[in-house]
Amino acid sequence: MARTTDSDLAPRELRVLVAVADAGGFSAAAEALGLTQSAVSHSVRGSERKIGAVLFDRGRTGARPTPAGDKAVAHARRVLRLLDLLTAEARGAARSNAAQGPLRIAAFRSAALHLLPPVLERLRARHPGIEPRVRIVREVGRGTAGEVADGKADMAIATLGGSAPLPPGLVASGLLEEPYSLVHPAGHTAPRSLPLVDWAENCGSYTRDWWAAQDWIPAATVEAEDDGAVLSLVSAGHGMAIMPALSLSGAEDSVGITDLGAGRPTRRVGYVTTAELAGSAVVRALVRELRATVPQTVSPLGVG
């Protein structure tokens, strides 16, 4: 039988690392864990000694993970999640293999609003022991996939095929393709002459080449917080926008939607999880419901 060594980190040490990162300091982490500050400090020093790297920059305002600390905390979250799954899946196997326990999902706004509700309804009906927890994450930078890489989510609904490579240890699979359309005030006779309304999550690398080739698209006059705000501004007559189909689900009658033609850009949407979690009962159950519920393509007027 394999034996632990002095360099092994125990689960309690991993929990301390995560707590310090989440709380932003040793005192706050100690309060969250029900420990003394000295116990937390001692645990972190012990982990740093075992790993051979400084994991947190200490300061008067708290503690922030170093680059080594970011890696350590991400792995700690993922290891602790696997330990949780060990218990949940063993219990499920003892109860006719019923999937159970929390399922953490990160999704960008339009996917959370328009893709997930029917999927989660089916999931709850078939697997009442699963507890889905959805968090909306902006699809910029590392986006929803970064939440999985950092151990903060078990699965992400993400945009795939961009220039940024998938973080190591993650697996992805496509679900649907959604086309982009020109969006403008309904009835406007020359929508391409309007100023552009945009938001930070729009026009990733999957549309950049197409976008750059369109000499009729001006620089954005208005930058909105999200796609919902863009639709509101367009509806009120403040400009046009170029948006993917999911963002247009449930658009009001005051919004006109014009097809951009055969060369229009599309966005590929899929799911991302870790290689370890891909085989877990809760993730497999969600994947089955996604495959059964989500159409392979969506129209600009709604899902399906």
PDB file of C-alpha atoms in Angstrom:
ATOM      1  CA  MET A   1       0.000   0.000   0.000  1.00  0.00           C
ATOM      2  CA  ALA A   2       1.269   3.492  -0.880  1.00  0.00           C
ATOM      3  CA  ARG A   3       2.126   5.613   2.120  1.00  0.00           C
ATOM      4  CA  THR A   4       1.965   9.356   2.499  1.00  0.00           C
ATOM      5  CA  THR A   5       5.186  11.307   2.815  1.00  0.00           C
ATOM      6  CA  ASP A   6       6.090  14.544   4.513  1.00  0.00           C
ATOM      7  CA  SER A   7       5.681  16.336   1.171  1.00  0.00           C
ATOM      8  CA  ASP A   8       2.035  15.297   0.714  1.00  0.00           C
ATOM      9  CA  LEU A   9      -0.625  17.938   1.293  1.00  0.00           C
ATOM     10  CA  ALA A  10      -3.588  16.832   3.371  1.00  0.00           C
ATOM     11  CA  PRO A  11      -7.157  17.852   2.438  1.00  0.00           C
ATOM     12  CA  ARG A  12      -7.297  20.213   5.431  1.00  0.00           C
ATOM     13  CA  GLU A  13      -4.219  22.029   4.088  1.00  0.00           C
ATOM     14  CA  LEU A  14      -5.838  22.335   0.658  1.00  0.00           C
ATOM     15  CA  ARG A  15      -8.968  23.793   2.251  1.00  0.00           C
ATOM     16  CA  VAL A  16      -6.866  26.407   4.027  1.00  0.00           C
ATOM     17  CA  LEU A  17      -5.184  27.448   0.767  1.00  0.00           C
ATOM     18  CA  VAL A  18      -8.554  27.838  -0.942  1.00  0.00           C
ATOM     19  CA  ALA A  19     -10.012  29.743   2.006  1.00  0.00           C
ATOM     20  CA  VAL A  20      -7.120  32.224   2.094  1.00  0.00           C
ATOM     21  CA  ALA A  21      -7.422  32.821  -1.671  1.00  0.00           C
ATOM     22  CA  ASP A  22     -11.200  33.250  -1.488  1.00  0.00           C
ATOM     23  CA  ALA A  23     -11.183  35.451   1.609  1.00  0.00           C
ATOM     24  CA  GLY A  24      -8.191  37.539   0.556  1.00  0.00           C
ATOM     25  CA  GLY A  25      -6.409  37.227   3.885  1.00  0.00           C
ATOM     26  CA  PHE A  26      -5.447  34.986   6.757  1.00  0.00           C
ATOM     27  CA  SER A  27      -7.784  36.510   9.340  1.00  0.00           C
ATOM     28  CA  ALA A  28     -10.854  36.275   7.131  1.00  0.00           C
ATOM     29  CA  ALA A  29      -9.928  32.717   6.151  1.00  0.00           C
ATOM     30  CA  ALA A  30      -9.532  31.765   9.806  1.00  0.00           C
ATOM     31  CA  GLU A  31     -12.976  33.154  10.582  1.00  0.00           C
ATOM     32  CA  ALA A  32     -14.536  31.271   7.653  1.00  0.00           C
ATOM     33  CA  LEU A  33     -12.895  28.004   8.722  1.00  0.00           C
ATOM     34  CA  GLY A  34     -13.444  28.399  12.442  1.00  0.00           C
ATOM     35  CA  LEU A  35      -9.704  28.382  13.131  1.00  0.00           C
ATOM     36  CA  THR A  36      -7.265  30.804  14.699  1.00  0.00           C
ATOM     37  CA  GLN A  37      -5.192  33.062  12.482  1.00  0.00           C
ATOM     38  CA  SER A  38      -2.011  31.434  13.768  1.00  0.00           C
ATOM     39  CA  ALA A  39      -3.335  27.993  12.741  1.00  0.00           C
ATOM     40  CA  VAL A  40      -4.043  29.262   9.229  1.00  0.00           C
ATOM     41  CA  SER A  41      -0.617  30.904   8.978  1.00  0.00           C
ATOM     42  CA  HIS A  42       1.061  27.743  10.226  1.00  0.00           C
ATOM     43  CA  SER A  43      -0.825  25.632   7.681  1.00  0.00           C
ATOM     44  CA  VAL A  44       0.086  27.918   4.779  1.00  0.00           C
ATOM     45  CA  ARG A  45       3.751  27.991   5.800  1.00  0.00           C
ATOM     46  CA  GLY A  46       3.732  24.221   5.971  1.00  0.00           C
ATOM     47  CA  SER A  47       2.200  23.958   2.499  1.00  0.00           C
ATOM     48  CA  GLU A  48       4.761  26.401   1.109  1.00  0.00           C
ATOM     49  CA  ARG A  49       7.557  24.380   2.659  1.00  0.00           C
ATOM     50  CA  LYS A  50       6.245  21.135   1.160  1.00  0.00           C
ATOM     51  CA  ILE A  51       5.714  22.663  -2.294  1.00  0.00           C
ATOM     52  CA  GLY A  52       8.922  24.670  -2.216  1.00  0.00           C
ATOM     53  CA  ALA A  53       7.372  27.969  -3.335  1.00  0.00           C
ATOM     54  CA  VAL A  54       5.818  31.075  -1.829  1.00  0.00           C
ATOM     55  CA  LEU A  55       2.076  30.815  -2.425  1.00  0.00           C
ATOM     56  CA  PHE A  56       0.831  34.161  -1.077  1.00  0.00           C
ATOM     57  CA  ASP A  57       2.103  37.710  -1.053  1.00  0.00           C
ATOM     58  CA  ARG A  58       1.419  39.009   2.455  1.00  0.00           C
ATOM     59  CA  GLY A  59       0.606  42.642   3.011  1.00  0.00           C
ATOM     60  CA  ARG A  60      -1.210  45.008   5.306  1.00  0.00           C
ATOM     61  CA  THR A  61      -4.356  44.715   3.223  1.00  0.00           C
ATOM     62  CA  GLY A  62      -4.404  40.922   3.137  1.00  0.00           C
ATOM     63  CA  ALA A  63      -2.880  38.082   1.153  1.00  0.00           C
ATOM     64  CA  ARG A  64      -2.916  37.557  -2.607  1.00  0.00           C
ATOM     65  CA  PRO A  65      -1.854  34.366  -4.400  1.00  0.00           C
ATOM     66  CA  THR A  66       1.452  34.485  -6.232  1.00  0.00           C
ATOM     67  CA  PRO A  67       1.594  32.854  -9.690  1.00  0.00           C
ATOM     68  CA  ALA A  68       2.613  29.644  -7.911  1.00  0.00           C
ATOM     69  CA  GLY A  69      -0.241  30.185  -5.481  1.00  0.00           C
ATOM     70  CA  ASP A  70      -2.763  30.576  -8.299  1.00  0.00           C
ATOM     71  CA  LYS A  71      -1.696  27.185  -9.661  1.00  0.00           C
ATOM     72  CA  ALA A  72      -1.751  25.571  -6.241  1.00  0.00           C
ATOM     73  CA  VAL A  73      -5.178  26.933  -5.345  1.00  0.00           C
ATOM     74  CA  ALA A  74      -6.674  25.871  -8.681  1.00  0.00           C
ATOM     75  CA  HIS A  75      -5.379  22.331  -8.198  1.00  0.00           C
ATOM     76  CA  ALA A  76      -6.537  22.362  -4.575  1.00  0.00           C
ATOM     77  CA  ARG A  77     -10.091  23.238  -5.628  1.00  0.00           C
ATOM     78  CA  ARG A  78     -10.111  20.462  -8.202  1.00  0.00           C
ATOM     79  CA  VAL A  79      -8.719  17.863  -5.785  1.00  0.00           C
ATOM     80  CA  LEU A  80     -11.230  18.816  -3.094  1.00  0.00           C
ATOM     81  CA  ARG A  81     -14.052  18.571  -5.630  1.00  0.00           C
ATOM     82  CA  LEU A  82     -12.929  15.060  -6.580  1.00  0.00           C
ATOM     83  CA  LEU A  83     -12.908  14.094  -2.916  1.00  0.00           C
ATOM     84  CA  ASP A  84     -16.490  15.378  -2.614  1.00  0.00           C
ATOM     85  CA  LEU A  85     -17.452  13.361  -5.678  1.00  0.00           C
ATOM     86  CA  LEU A  86     -15.852  10.243  -4.225  1.00  0.00           C
ATOM     87  CA  THR A  87     -18.354  10.337  -1.371  1.00  0.00           C
ATOM     88  CA  ALA A  88     -21.358  11.337  -3.490  1.00  0.00           C
ATOM     89  CA  GLU A  89     -20.746   8.730  -6.180  1.00  0.00           C
ATOM     90  CA  ALA A  90     -20.097   5.956  -3.681  1.00  0.00           C
ATOM     91  CA  ARG A  91     -23.417   6.773  -2.016  1.00  0.00           C
ATOM     92  CA  GLY A  92     -25.116   6.898  -5.403  1.00  0.00           C
ATOM     93  CA  ALA A  93     -23.730   3.483  -6.311  1.00  0.00           C
ATOM     94  CA  ALA A  94     -25.179   2.102  -3.100  1.00  0.00           C
ATOM     95  CA  ARG A  95     -28.585   3.528  -4.106  1.00  0.00           C
ATOM     96  CA  SER A  96     -29.132   1.983  -7.526  1.00  0.00           C
ATOM     97  CA  ASN A  97     -26.428   4.170  -9.120  1.00  0.00           C
ATOM     98  CA  ALA A  98     -28.445   7.388  -8.678  1.00  0.00           C
ATOM     99  CA  ALA A  99     -26.453  10.528  -9.517  1.00  0.00           C
ATOM    100  CA  GLN A 100     -26.540  12.995  -6.670  1.00  0.00           C
ATOM    101  CA  GLY A 101     -24.820  15.986  -5.141  1.00  0.00           C
ATOM    102  CA  PRO A 102     -24.003  19.537  -6.252  1.00  0.00           C
ATOM    103  CA  LEU A 103     -23.219  20.334  -9.874  1.00  0.00           C
ATOM    104  CA  ARG A 104     -21.526  23.689 -10.429  1.00  0.00           C
ATOM    105  CA  ILE A 105     -22.147  25.238 -13.843  1.00  0.00           C
ATOM    106  CA  ALA A 106     -20.585  28.394 -15.274  1.00  0.00           C
ATOM    107  CA  ALA A 107     -22.344  29.931 -18.280  1.00  0.00           C
ATOM    108  CA  PHE A 108     -22.290  33.187 -20.194  1.00  0.00           C
ATOM    109  CA  ARG A 109     -25.467  35.247 -19.931  1.00  0.00           C
ATOM    110  CA  SER A 110     -27.406  34.249 -23.044  1.00  0.00           C
ATOM    111  CA  ALA A 111     -26.658  30.552 -22.521  1.00  0.00           C
ATOM    112  CA  ALA A 112     -27.794  30.746 -18.894  1.00  0.00           C
ATOM    113  CA  LEU A 113     -31.027  32.498 -19.908  1.00  0.00           C
ATOM    114  CA  HIS A 114     -31.974  30.582 -23.037  1.00  0.00           C
ATOM    115  CA  LEU A 115     -30.157  27.217 -23.159  1.00  0.00           C
ATOM    116  CA  LEU A 116     -30.001  25.972 -19.601  1.00  0.00           C
ATOM    117  CA  PRO A 117     -33.579  26.327 -18.229  1.00  0.00           C
ATOM    118  CA  PRO A 118     -35.140  23.429 -20.216  1.00  0.00           C
ATOM    119  CA  VAL A 119     -31.997  21.348 -19.716  1.00  0.00           C
ATOM    120  CA  LEU A 120     -32.075  21.805 -15.948  1.00  0.00           C
ATOM    121  CA  GLU A 121     -35.791  21.073 -15.854  1.00  0.00           C
ATOM    122  CA  ARG A 122     -35.170  17.682 -17.473  1.00  0.00           C
ATOM    123  CA  LEU A 123     -32.146  17.079 -15.263  1.00  0.00           C
ATOM    124  CA  ARG A 124     -34.118  17.676 -12.055  1.00  0.00           C
ATOM    125  CA  ALA A 125     -36.964  15.442 -13.251  1.00  0.00           C
ATOM    126  CA  ARG A 126     -34.650  12.542 -14.070  1.00  0.00           C
ATOM    127  CA  HIS A 127     -32.097  13.063 -11.302  1.00  0.00           C
ATOM    128  CA  PRO A 128     -33.733  14.702  -8.271  1.00  0.00           C
ATOM    129  CA  GLY A 129     -30.599  14.071  -6.227  1.00  0.00           C
ATOM    130  CA  ILE A 130     -28.502  16.440  -8.354  1.00  0.00           C
ATOM    131  CA  GLU A 131     -28.310  20.038  -7.133  1.00  0.00           C
ATOM    132  CA  PRO A 132     -27.392  22.313 -10.083  1.00  0.00           C
ATOM    133  CA  ARG A 133     -25.831  25.656  -9.212  1.00  0.00           C
ATOM    134  CA  VAL A 134     -25.499  28.099 -12.101  1.00  0.00           C
ATOM    135  CA  ARG A 135     -23.258  31.140 -12.068  1.00  0.00           C
ATOM    136  CA  ILE A 136     -23.172  33.675 -14.900  1.00  0.00           C
ATOM    137  CA  VAL A 137     -19.634  34.544 -15.971  1.00  0.00           C
ATOM    138  CA  ARG A 138     -18.641  37.067 -18.631  1.00  0.00           C
ATOM    139  CA  GLU A 139     -17.169  35.376 -21.697  1.00  0.00           C
ATOM    140  CA  VAL A 140     -14.095  37.605 -21.844  1.00  0.00           C
ATOM    141  CA  GLY A 141     -10.501  36.746 -21.033  1.00  0.00           C
ATOM    142  CA  ARG A 142     -10.410  33.225 -19.642  1.00  0.00           C
ATOM    143  CA  GLY A 143     -14.213  33.265 -19.515  1.00  0.00           C
ATOM    144  CA  THR A 144     -16.306  30.341 -18.387  1.00  0.00           C
ATOM    145  CA  ALA A 145     -13.630  27.765 -19.274  1.00  0.00           C
ATOM    146  CA  GLY A 146     -11.298  29.532 -16.844  1.00  0.00           C
ATOM    147  CA  GLU A 147     -13.788  28.852 -14.052  1.00  0.00           C
ATOM    148  CA  VAL A 148     -13.429  25.123 -14.710  1.00  0.00           C
ATOM    149  CA  ALA A 149      -9.641  25.352 -14.935  1.00  0.00           C
ATOM    150  CA  ASP A 150      -9.581  27.170 -11.584  1.00  0.00           C
ATOM    151  CA  GLY A 151     -11.767  24.526  -9.940  1.00  0.00           C
ATOM    152  CA  LYS A 152     -14.683  26.933  -9.426  1.00  0.00           C
ATOM    153  CA  ALA A 153     -17.052  25.079 -11.781  1.00  0.00           C
ATOM    154  CA  ASP A 154     -17.544  21.448 -12.789  1.00  0.00           C
ATOM    155  CA  MET A 155     -18.713  22.350 -16.270  1.00  0.00           C
ATOM    156  CA  ALA A 156     -18.854  25.500 -18.371  1.00  0.00           C
ATOM    157  CA  ILE A 157     -21.083  26.455 -21.263  1.00  0.00           C
ATOM    158  CA  ALA A 158     -18.507  28.225 -23.388  1.00  0.00           C
ATOM    159  CA  THR A 159     -17.768  29.608 -26.829  1.00  0.00           C
ATOM    160  CA  LEU A 160     -15.372  27.280 -28.637  1.00  0.00           C
ATOM    161  CA  GLY A 161     -12.925  27.719 -31.478  1.00  0.00           C
ATOM    162  CA  GLY A 162     -11.353  31.006 -30.459  1.00  0.00           C
ATOM    163  CA  SER A 163      -7.686  31.833 -30.701  1.00  0.00           C
ATOM    164  CA  ALA A 164      -7.038  31.160 -27.000  1.00  0.00           C
ATOM    165  CA  PRO A 165      -6.116  27.486 -26.439  1.00  0.00           C
ATOM    166  CA  LEU A 166      -8.095  25.400 -23.986  1.00  0.00           C
ATOM    167  CA  PRO A 167      -6.350  25.349 -20.588  1.00  0.00           C
ATOM    168  CA  PRO A 168      -4.409  22.114 -19.912  1.00  0.00           C
ATOM    169  CA  GLY A 169      -6.424  19.283 -18.398  1.00  0.00           C
ATOM    170  CA  LEU A 170      -9.742  20.396 -19.871  1.00  0.00           C
ATOM    171  CA  VAL A 171     -11.886  18.687 -22.498  1.00  0.00           C
ATOM    172  CA  ALA A 172     -14.521  20.317 -24.698  1.00  0.00           C
ATOM    173  CA  SER A 173     -17.304  19.261 -27.029  1.00  0.00           C
ATOM    174  CA  GLY A 174     -19.534  21.298 -29.318  1.00  0.00           C
ATOM    175  CA  LEU A 175     -23.289  21.620 -28.851  1.00  0.00           C
ATOM    176  CA  LEU A 176     -24.577  24.098 -31.438  1.00  0.00           C
ATOM    177  CA  GLU A 177     -23.757  26.741 -34.026  1.00  0.00           C
ATOM    178  CA  GLU A 178     -25.450  30.118 -33.777  1.00  0.00           C
ATOM    179  CA  PRO A 179     -25.385  32.677 -36.621  1.00  0.00           C
ATOM    180  CA  TYR A 180     -24.869  36.406 -36.223  1.00  0.00           C
ATOM    181  CA  SER A 181     -27.457  38.863 -37.521  1.00  0.00           C
ATOM    182  CA  LEU A 182     -27.787  42.606 -38.027  1.00  0.00           C
ATOM    183  CA  VAL A 183     -30.065  44.009 -35.319  1.00  0.00           C
ATOM    184  CA  HIS A 184     -31.721  47.411 -35.675  1.00  0.00           C
ATOM    185  CA  PRO A 185     -34.871  49.381 -34.793  1.00  0.00           C
ATOM    186  CA  ALA A 186     -37.812  47.680 -36.483  1.00  0.00           C
ATOM    187  CA  GLY A 187     -38.881  49.351 -39.732  1.00  0.00           C
ATOM    188  CA  HIS A 188     -35.682  51.351 -40.224  1.00  0.00           C
ATOM    189  CA  THR A 189     -35.062  51.709 -43.959  1.00  0.00           C
ATOM    190  CA  ALA A 190     -31.256  52.074 -43.799  1.00  0.00           C
ATOM    191  CA  PRO A 191     -30.072  50.169 -40.701  1.00  0.00           C
ATOM    192  CA  ARG A 192     -26.461  49.968 -41.900  1.00  0.00           C
ATOM    193  CA  SER A 193     -26.209  53.746 -41.646  1.00  0.00           C
ATOM    194  CA  LEU A 194     -26.863  53.718 -37.905  1.00  0.00           C
ATOM    195  CA  PRO A 195     -24.147  54.033 -35.249  1.00  0.00           C
ATOM    196  CA  LEU A 196     -22.906  50.768 -33.753  1.00  0.00           C
ATOM    197  CA  VAL A 197     -23.850  49.583 -30.270  1.00  0.00           C
ATOM    198  CA  ASP A 198     -21.593  46.840 -28.896  1.00  0.00           C
ATOM    199  CA  TRP A 199     -20.497  45.093 -25.698  1.00  0.00           C
ATOM    200  CA  ALA A 200     -17.217  43.599 -24.485  1.00  0.00           C
ATOM    201  CA  GLU A 201     -18.178  39.942 -24.914  1.00  0.00           C
ATOM    202  CA  ASN A 202     -19.079  40.367 -28.577  1.00  0.00           C
ATOM    203  CA  CYS A 203     -16.867  39.825 -31.634  1.00  0.00           C
ATOM    204  CA  GLY A 204     -14.365  37.294 -30.400  1.00  0.00           C
ATOM    205  CA  SER A 205     -11.755  35.682 -32.608  1.00  0.00           C
ATOM    206  CA  TYR A 206     -14.456  33.585 -34.310  1.00  0.00           C
ATOM    207  CA  THR A 207     -15.876  36.740 -35.987  1.00  0.00           C
ATOM    208  CA  ARG A 208     -12.831  39.007 -36.140  1.00  0.00           C
ATOM    209  CA  ASP A 209     -11.811  38.286 -39.748  1.00  0.00           C
ATOM    210  CA  TRP A 210     -15.368  38.740 -41.006  1.00  0.00           C
ATOM    211  CA  TRP A 211     -15.801  41.911 -38.984  1.00  0.00           C
ATOM    212  CA  ALA A 212     -12.566  43.424 -40.290  1.00  0.00           C
ATOM    213  CA  ALA A 213     -13.665  42.831 -43.895  1.00  0.00           C
ATOM    214  CA  GLN A 214     -16.932  44.787 -43.500  1.00  0.00           C
ATOM    215  CA  ASP A 215     -16.187  48.400 -44.405  1.00  0.00           C
ATOM    216  CA  TRP A 216     -19.747  49.439 -43.530  1.00  0.00           C
ATOM    217  CA  ILE A 217     -19.346  48.629 -39.827  1.00  0.00           C
ATOM    218  CA  PRO A 218     -18.211  51.749 -37.909  1.00  0.00           C
ATOM    219  CA  ALA A 219     -16.385  51.829 -34.608  1.00  0.00           C
ATOM    220  CA  ALA A 220     -18.745  51.363 -31.688  1.00  0.00           C
ATOM    221  CA  THR A 221     -20.395  54.584 -30.569  1.00  0.00           C
ATOM    222  CA  VAL A 222     -21.922  53.042 -27.451  1.00  0.00           C
ATOM    223  CA  GLU A 223     -20.358  50.290 -25.326  1.00  0.00           C
ATOM    224  CA  ALA A 224     -23.005  48.500 -23.239  1.00  0.00           C
ATOM    225  CA  GLU A 225     -22.552  46.246 -20.221  1.00  0.00           C
ATOM    226  CA  ASP A 226     -24.090  43.141 -21.786  1.00  0.00           C
ATOM    227  CA  ASP A 227     -26.187  41.901 -24.701  1.00  0.00           C
ATOM    228  CA  GLY A 228     -29.441  42.687 -22.874  1.00  0.00           C
ATOM    229  CA  ALA A 229     -28.452  46.334 -22.606  1.00  0.00           C
ATOM    230  CA  VAL A 230     -27.509  46.331 -26.298  1.00  0.00           C
ATOM    231  CA  LEU A 231     -30.980  45.103 -27.259  1.00  0.00           C
ATOM    232  CA  SER A 232     -32.598  47.778 -25.103  1.00  0.00           C
ATOM    233  CA  LEU A 233     -30.526  50.509 -26.736  1.00  0.00           C
ATOM    234  CA  VAL A 234     -31.280  49.222 -30.236  1.00  0.00           C
ATOM    235  CA  SER A 235     -34.980  48.934 -29.401  1.00  0.00           C
ATOM    236  CA  ALA A 236     -34.974  52.565 -28.273  1.00  0.00           C
ATOM    237  CA  GLY A 237     -33.493  53.674 -31.602  1.00  0.00           C
ATOM    238  CA  HIS A 238     -29.926  54.400 -30.466  1.00  0.00           C
ATOM    239  CA  GLY A 239     -28.192  52.350 -33.142  1.00  0.00           C
ATOM    240  CA  MET A 240     -27.621  48.953 -34.733  1.00  0.00           C
ATOM    241  CA  ALA A 241     -25.751  45.921 -33.475  1.00  0.00           C
ATOM    242  CA  ILE A 242     -24.367  42.630 -34.762  1.00  0.00           C
ATOM    243  CA  MET A 243     -25.368  39.861 -32.394  1.00  0.00           C
ATOM    244  CA  PRO A 244     -25.428  36.053 -32.124  1.00  0.00           C
ATOM    245  CA  ALA A 245     -28.728  34.188 -32.165  1.00  0.00           C
ATOM    246  CA  LEU A 246     -28.874  33.279 -28.473  1.00  0.00           C
ATOM    247  CA  SER A 247     -28.675  36.948 -27.543  1.00  0.00           C
ATOM    248  CA  LEU A 248     -31.745  37.612 -29.700  1.00  0.00           C
ATOM    249  CA  SER A 249     -34.021  35.045 -28.063  1.00  0.00           C
ATOM    250  CA  GLY A 250     -37.159  36.839 -26.928  1.00  0.00           C
ATOM    251  CA  ALA A 251     -36.291  40.100 -28.713  1.00  0.00           C
ATOM    252  CA  GLU A 252     -39.166  42.600 -28.661  1.00  0.00           C
ATOM    253  CA  ASP A 253     -41.183  43.530 -31.745  1.00  0.00           C
ATOM    254  CA  SER A 254     -39.468  46.917 -31.721  1.00  0.00           C
ATOM    255  CA  VAL A 255     -36.220  45.163 -32.721  1.00  0.00           C
ATOM    256  CA  GLY A 256     -35.661  44.240 -36.364  1.00  0.00           C
ATOM    257  CA  ILE A 257     -33.405  41.298 -37.264  1.00  0.00           C
ATOM    258  CA  THR A 258     -31.785  41.111 -40.717  1.00  0.00           C
ATOM    259  CA  ASP A 259     -29.889  38.102 -42.080  1.00  0.00           C
ATOM    260  CA  LEU A 260     -26.266  38.892 -42.917  1.00  0.00           C
ATOM    261  CA  GLY A 261     -26.217  36.470 -45.849  1.00  0.00           C
ATOM    262  CA  ALA A 262     -24.325  33.327 -46.756  1.00  0.00           C
ATOM    263  CA  GLY A 263     -20.997  34.643 -45.523  1.00  0.00           C
ATOM    264  CA  ARG A 264     -22.309  35.563 -42.089  1.00  0.00           C
ATOM    265  CA  PRO A 265     -20.174  34.589 -39.110  1.00  0.00           C
ATOM    266  CA  THR A 266     -21.266  31.932 -36.659  1.00  0.00           C
ATOM    267  CA  ARG A 267     -20.340  31.124 -33.101  1.00  0.00           C
ATOM    268  CA  ARG A 268     -19.785  27.583 -31.831  1.00  0.00           C
ATOM    269  CA  VAL A 269     -21.127  26.917 -28.353  1.00  0.00           C
ATOM    270  CA  GLY A 270     -20.220  23.836 -26.337  1.00  0.00           C
ATOM    271  CA  TYR A 271     -19.351  22.559 -22.908  1.00  0.00           C
ATOM    272  CA  VAL A 272     -16.014  22.358 -21.125  1.00  0.00           C
ATOM    273  CA  THR A 273     -15.095  20.187 -18.160  1.00  0.00           C
ATOM    274  CA  THR A 274     -12.002  18.515 -16.727  1.00  0.00           C
ATOM    275  CA  ALA A 275     -10.759  15.134 -17.882  1.00  0.00           C
ATOM    276  CA  GLU A 276     -11.409  13.791 -14.370  1.00  0.00           C
ATOM    277  CA  LEU A 277     -14.935  15.180 -14.002  1.00  0.00           C
ATOM    278  CA  ALA A 278     -15.997  14.097 -17.510  1.00  0.00           C
ATOM    279  CA  GLY A 279     -16.573  10.581 -16.175  1.00  0.00           C
ATOM    280  CA  SER A 280     -18.492  11.610 -13.065  1.00  0.00           C
ATOM    281  CA  ALA A 281     -22.162  10.711 -12.772  1.00  0.00           C
ATOM    282  CA  VAL A 282     -23.346  14.309 -12.334  1.00  0.00           C
ATOM    283  CA  VAL A 283     -21.466  15.661 -15.364  1.00  0.00           C
ATOM    284  CA  ARG A 284     -22.474  12.710 -17.544  1.00  0.00           C
ATOM    285  CA  ALA A 285     -26.114  13.259 -16.567  1.00  0.00           C
ATOM    286  CA  LEU A 286     -25.924  16.926 -17.557  1.00  0.00           C
ATOM    287  CA  VAL A 287     -24.229  16.102 -20.868  1.00  0.00           C
ATOM    288  CA  ARG A 288     -27.009  13.641 -21.719  1.00  0.00           C
ATOM    289  CA  GLU A 289     -29.683  16.283 -21.088  1.00  0.00           C
ATOM    290  CA  LEU A 290     -27.737  18.904 -23.050  1.00  0.00           C
ATOM    291  CA  ARG A 291     -27.483  16.550 -26.019  1.00  0.00           C
ATOM    292  CA  ALA A 292     -31.180  15.655 -25.792  1.00  0.00           C
ATOM    293  CA  THR A 293     -32.435  19.227 -25.380  1.00  0.00           C
ATOM    294  CA  VAL A 294     -30.126  21.695 -27.138  1.00  0.00           C
ATOM    295  CA  PRO A 295     -30.678  21.992 -30.925  1.00  0.00           C
ATOM    296  CA  GLN A 296     -27.630  21.755 -33.202  1.00  0.00           C
ATOM    297  CA  THR A 297     -28.413  25.207 -34.589  1.00  0.00           C
ATOM    298  CA  VAL A 298     -30.446  28.125 -33.332  1.00  0.00           C
ATOM    299  CA  SER A 299     -32.332  30.717 -35.333  1.00  0.00           C
ATOM    300  CA  PRO A 300     -31.931  34.450 -34.707  1.00  0.00           C
ATOM    301  CA  LEU A 301     -35.521  34.514 -33.439  1.00  0.00           C
ATOM    302  CA  GLY A 302     -35.044  32.037 -30.643  1.00  0.00           C
ATOM    303  CA  VAL A 303     -33.788  28.668 -29.538  1.00  0.00           C
ATOM    304  CA  GLY A 304     -34.938  25.741 -31.653  1.00  0.00           C
TER     305      GLY A 304
END
